[in-house]
PDB file of C-alpha atoms in Angstrom:
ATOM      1  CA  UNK A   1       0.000   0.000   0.000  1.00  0.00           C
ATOM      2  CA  UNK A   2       1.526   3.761  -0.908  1.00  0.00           C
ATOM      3  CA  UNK A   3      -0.050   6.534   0.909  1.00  0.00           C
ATOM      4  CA  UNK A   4      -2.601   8.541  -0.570  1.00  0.00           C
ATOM      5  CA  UNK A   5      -1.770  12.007  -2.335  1.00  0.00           C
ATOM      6  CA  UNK A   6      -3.007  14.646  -0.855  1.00  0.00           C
ATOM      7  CA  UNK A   7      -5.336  14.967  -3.613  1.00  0.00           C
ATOM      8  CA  UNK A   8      -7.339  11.859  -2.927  1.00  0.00           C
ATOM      9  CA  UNK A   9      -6.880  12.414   0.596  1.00  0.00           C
ATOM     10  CA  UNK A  10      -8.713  15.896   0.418  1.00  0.00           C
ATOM     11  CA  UNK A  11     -10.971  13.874  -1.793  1.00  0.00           C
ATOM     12  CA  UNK A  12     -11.957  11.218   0.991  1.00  0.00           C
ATOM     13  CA  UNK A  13     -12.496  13.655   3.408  1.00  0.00           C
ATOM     14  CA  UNK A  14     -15.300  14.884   1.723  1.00  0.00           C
ATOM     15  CA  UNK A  15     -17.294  12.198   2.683  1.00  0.00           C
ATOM     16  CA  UNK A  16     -15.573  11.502   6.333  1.00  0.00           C
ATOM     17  CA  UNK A  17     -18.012  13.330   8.295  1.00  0.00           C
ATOM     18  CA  UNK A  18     -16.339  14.357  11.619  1.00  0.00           C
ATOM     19  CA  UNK A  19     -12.353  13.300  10.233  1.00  0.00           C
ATOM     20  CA  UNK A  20      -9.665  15.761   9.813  1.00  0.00           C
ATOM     21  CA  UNK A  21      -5.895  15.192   9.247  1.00  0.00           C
ATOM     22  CA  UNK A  22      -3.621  15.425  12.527  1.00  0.00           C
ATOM     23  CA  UNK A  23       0.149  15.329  12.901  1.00  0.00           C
ATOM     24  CA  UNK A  24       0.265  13.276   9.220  1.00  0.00           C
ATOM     25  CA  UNK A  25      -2.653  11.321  10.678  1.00  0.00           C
ATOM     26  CA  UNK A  26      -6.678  10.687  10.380  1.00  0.00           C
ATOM     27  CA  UNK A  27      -8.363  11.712  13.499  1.00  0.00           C
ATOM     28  CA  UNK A  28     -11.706  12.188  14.996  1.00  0.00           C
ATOM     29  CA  UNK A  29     -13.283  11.572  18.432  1.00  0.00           C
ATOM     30  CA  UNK A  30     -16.370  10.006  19.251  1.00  0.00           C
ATOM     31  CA  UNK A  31     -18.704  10.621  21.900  1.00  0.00           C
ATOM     32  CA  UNK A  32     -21.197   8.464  23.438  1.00  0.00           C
ATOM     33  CA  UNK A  33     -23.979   8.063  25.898  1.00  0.00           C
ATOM     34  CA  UNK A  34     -21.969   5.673  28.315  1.00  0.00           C
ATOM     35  CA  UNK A  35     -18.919   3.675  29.128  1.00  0.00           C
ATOM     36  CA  UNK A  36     -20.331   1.001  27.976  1.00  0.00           C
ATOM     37  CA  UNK A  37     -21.566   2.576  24.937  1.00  0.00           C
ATOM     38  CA  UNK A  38     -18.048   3.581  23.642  1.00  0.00           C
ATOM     39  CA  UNK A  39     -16.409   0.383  25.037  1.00  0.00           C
ATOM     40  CA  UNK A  40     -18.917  -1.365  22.461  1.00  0.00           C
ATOM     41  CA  UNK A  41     -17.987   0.461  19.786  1.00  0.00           C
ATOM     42  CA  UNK A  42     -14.022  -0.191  20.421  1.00  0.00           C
ATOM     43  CA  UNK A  43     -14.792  -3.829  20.921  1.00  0.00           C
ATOM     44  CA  UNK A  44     -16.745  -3.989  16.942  1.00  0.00           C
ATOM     45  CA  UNK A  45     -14.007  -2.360  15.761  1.00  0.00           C
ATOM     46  CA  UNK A  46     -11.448  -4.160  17.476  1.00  0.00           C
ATOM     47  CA  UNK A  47     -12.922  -7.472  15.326  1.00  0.00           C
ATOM     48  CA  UNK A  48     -13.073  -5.474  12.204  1.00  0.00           C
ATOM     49  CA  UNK A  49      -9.764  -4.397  13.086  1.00  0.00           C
ATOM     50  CA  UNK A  50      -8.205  -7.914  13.442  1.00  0.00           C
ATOM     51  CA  UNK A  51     -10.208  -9.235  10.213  1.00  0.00           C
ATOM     52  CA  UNK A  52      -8.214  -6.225   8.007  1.00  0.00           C
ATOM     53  CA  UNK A  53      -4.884  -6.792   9.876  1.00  0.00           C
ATOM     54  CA  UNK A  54      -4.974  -3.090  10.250  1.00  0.00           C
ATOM     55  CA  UNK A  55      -5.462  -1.462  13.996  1.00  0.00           C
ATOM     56  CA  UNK A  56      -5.646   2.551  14.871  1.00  0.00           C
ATOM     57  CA  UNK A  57      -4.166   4.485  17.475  1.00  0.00           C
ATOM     58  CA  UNK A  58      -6.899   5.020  20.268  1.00  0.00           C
ATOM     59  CA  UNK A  59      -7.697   6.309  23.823  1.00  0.00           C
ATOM     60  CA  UNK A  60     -10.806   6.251  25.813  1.00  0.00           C
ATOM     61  CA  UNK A  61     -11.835   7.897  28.557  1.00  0.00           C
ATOM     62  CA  UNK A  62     -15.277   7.583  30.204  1.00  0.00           C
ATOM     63  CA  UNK A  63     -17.698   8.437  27.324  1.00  0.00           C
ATOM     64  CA  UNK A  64     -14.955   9.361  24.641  1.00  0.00           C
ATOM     65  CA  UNK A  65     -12.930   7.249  21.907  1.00  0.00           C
ATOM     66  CA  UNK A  66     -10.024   9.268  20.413  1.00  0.00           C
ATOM     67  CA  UNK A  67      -8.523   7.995  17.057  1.00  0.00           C
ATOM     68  CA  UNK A  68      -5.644   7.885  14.679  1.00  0.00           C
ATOM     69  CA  UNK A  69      -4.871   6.066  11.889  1.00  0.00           C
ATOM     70  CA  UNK A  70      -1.879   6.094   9.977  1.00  0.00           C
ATOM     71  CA  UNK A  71      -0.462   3.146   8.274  1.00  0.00           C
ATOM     72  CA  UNK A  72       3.013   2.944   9.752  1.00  0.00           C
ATOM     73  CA  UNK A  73       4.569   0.243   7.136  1.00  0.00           C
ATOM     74  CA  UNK A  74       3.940   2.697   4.435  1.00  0.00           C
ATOM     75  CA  UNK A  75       4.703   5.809   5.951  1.00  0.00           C
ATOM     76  CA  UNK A  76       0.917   7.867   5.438  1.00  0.00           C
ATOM     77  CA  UNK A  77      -2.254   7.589   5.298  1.00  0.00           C
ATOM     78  CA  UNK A  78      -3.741   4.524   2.868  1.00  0.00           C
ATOM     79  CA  UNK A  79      -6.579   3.721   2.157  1.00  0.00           C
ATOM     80  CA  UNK A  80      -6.956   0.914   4.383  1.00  0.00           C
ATOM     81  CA  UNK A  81      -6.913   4.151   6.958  1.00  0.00           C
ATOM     82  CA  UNK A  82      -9.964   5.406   4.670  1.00  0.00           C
ATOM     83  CA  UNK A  83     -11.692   1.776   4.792  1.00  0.00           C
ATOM     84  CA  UNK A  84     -11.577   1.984   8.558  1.00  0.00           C
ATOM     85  CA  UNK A  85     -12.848   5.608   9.480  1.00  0.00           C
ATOM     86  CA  UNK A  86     -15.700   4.522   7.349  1.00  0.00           C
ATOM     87  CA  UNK A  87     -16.696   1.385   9.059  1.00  0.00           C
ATOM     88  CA  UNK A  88     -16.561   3.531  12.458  1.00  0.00           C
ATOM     89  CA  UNK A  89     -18.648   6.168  11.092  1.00  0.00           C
ATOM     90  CA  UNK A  90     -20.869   3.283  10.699  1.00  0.00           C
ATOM     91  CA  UNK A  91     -20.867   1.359  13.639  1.00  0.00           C
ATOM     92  CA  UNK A  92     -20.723   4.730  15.997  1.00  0.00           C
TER      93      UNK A  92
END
């Protein structure tokens, strides 16, 4: 995988609702009702995540799920980062 240019990646932002590029990465947080709410979401995305062989950058605290994505062996942002920011705008 090469990293996007930052032509497509303006592109795919478009239609990222709630994603914007931090520090060379894809970021967003999402906000829930509960704990247990966002814990939910992190453990969906944690099986997605193993399925794709491709796992973000994350922190939770109480009601919150911060995220990056980058994909580290190819030094950007791919489009296996795209894939995934979709599936969570999905699932949240």
């Amino acid at each position: 995988m090469t990293p996007l240019s930052l032509q497509d990646l303006e592109a795919e932002l478009k239609n990222l609702d709630g994603w914007t590029i931090e520090q060379g990465k894809l970021h967003r947080e999402f906000k829930f009702a509960s704990f247990v709410e966002a814990f939910g979401f992190m453990s969906s995305l944690a099986l997605v995540s193993e399925a794709n062989g491709h796992h973000p950058e994350w922190f939770n605290v109480y009601n919150r799920v911060t995220v990056d994505l980058t994909t580290h062996d190819a030094g950007g942002i791919t489009q296996k980062d795209i894939n995934w920011a979709k599936t969570a705008n999905k699932l949240a």
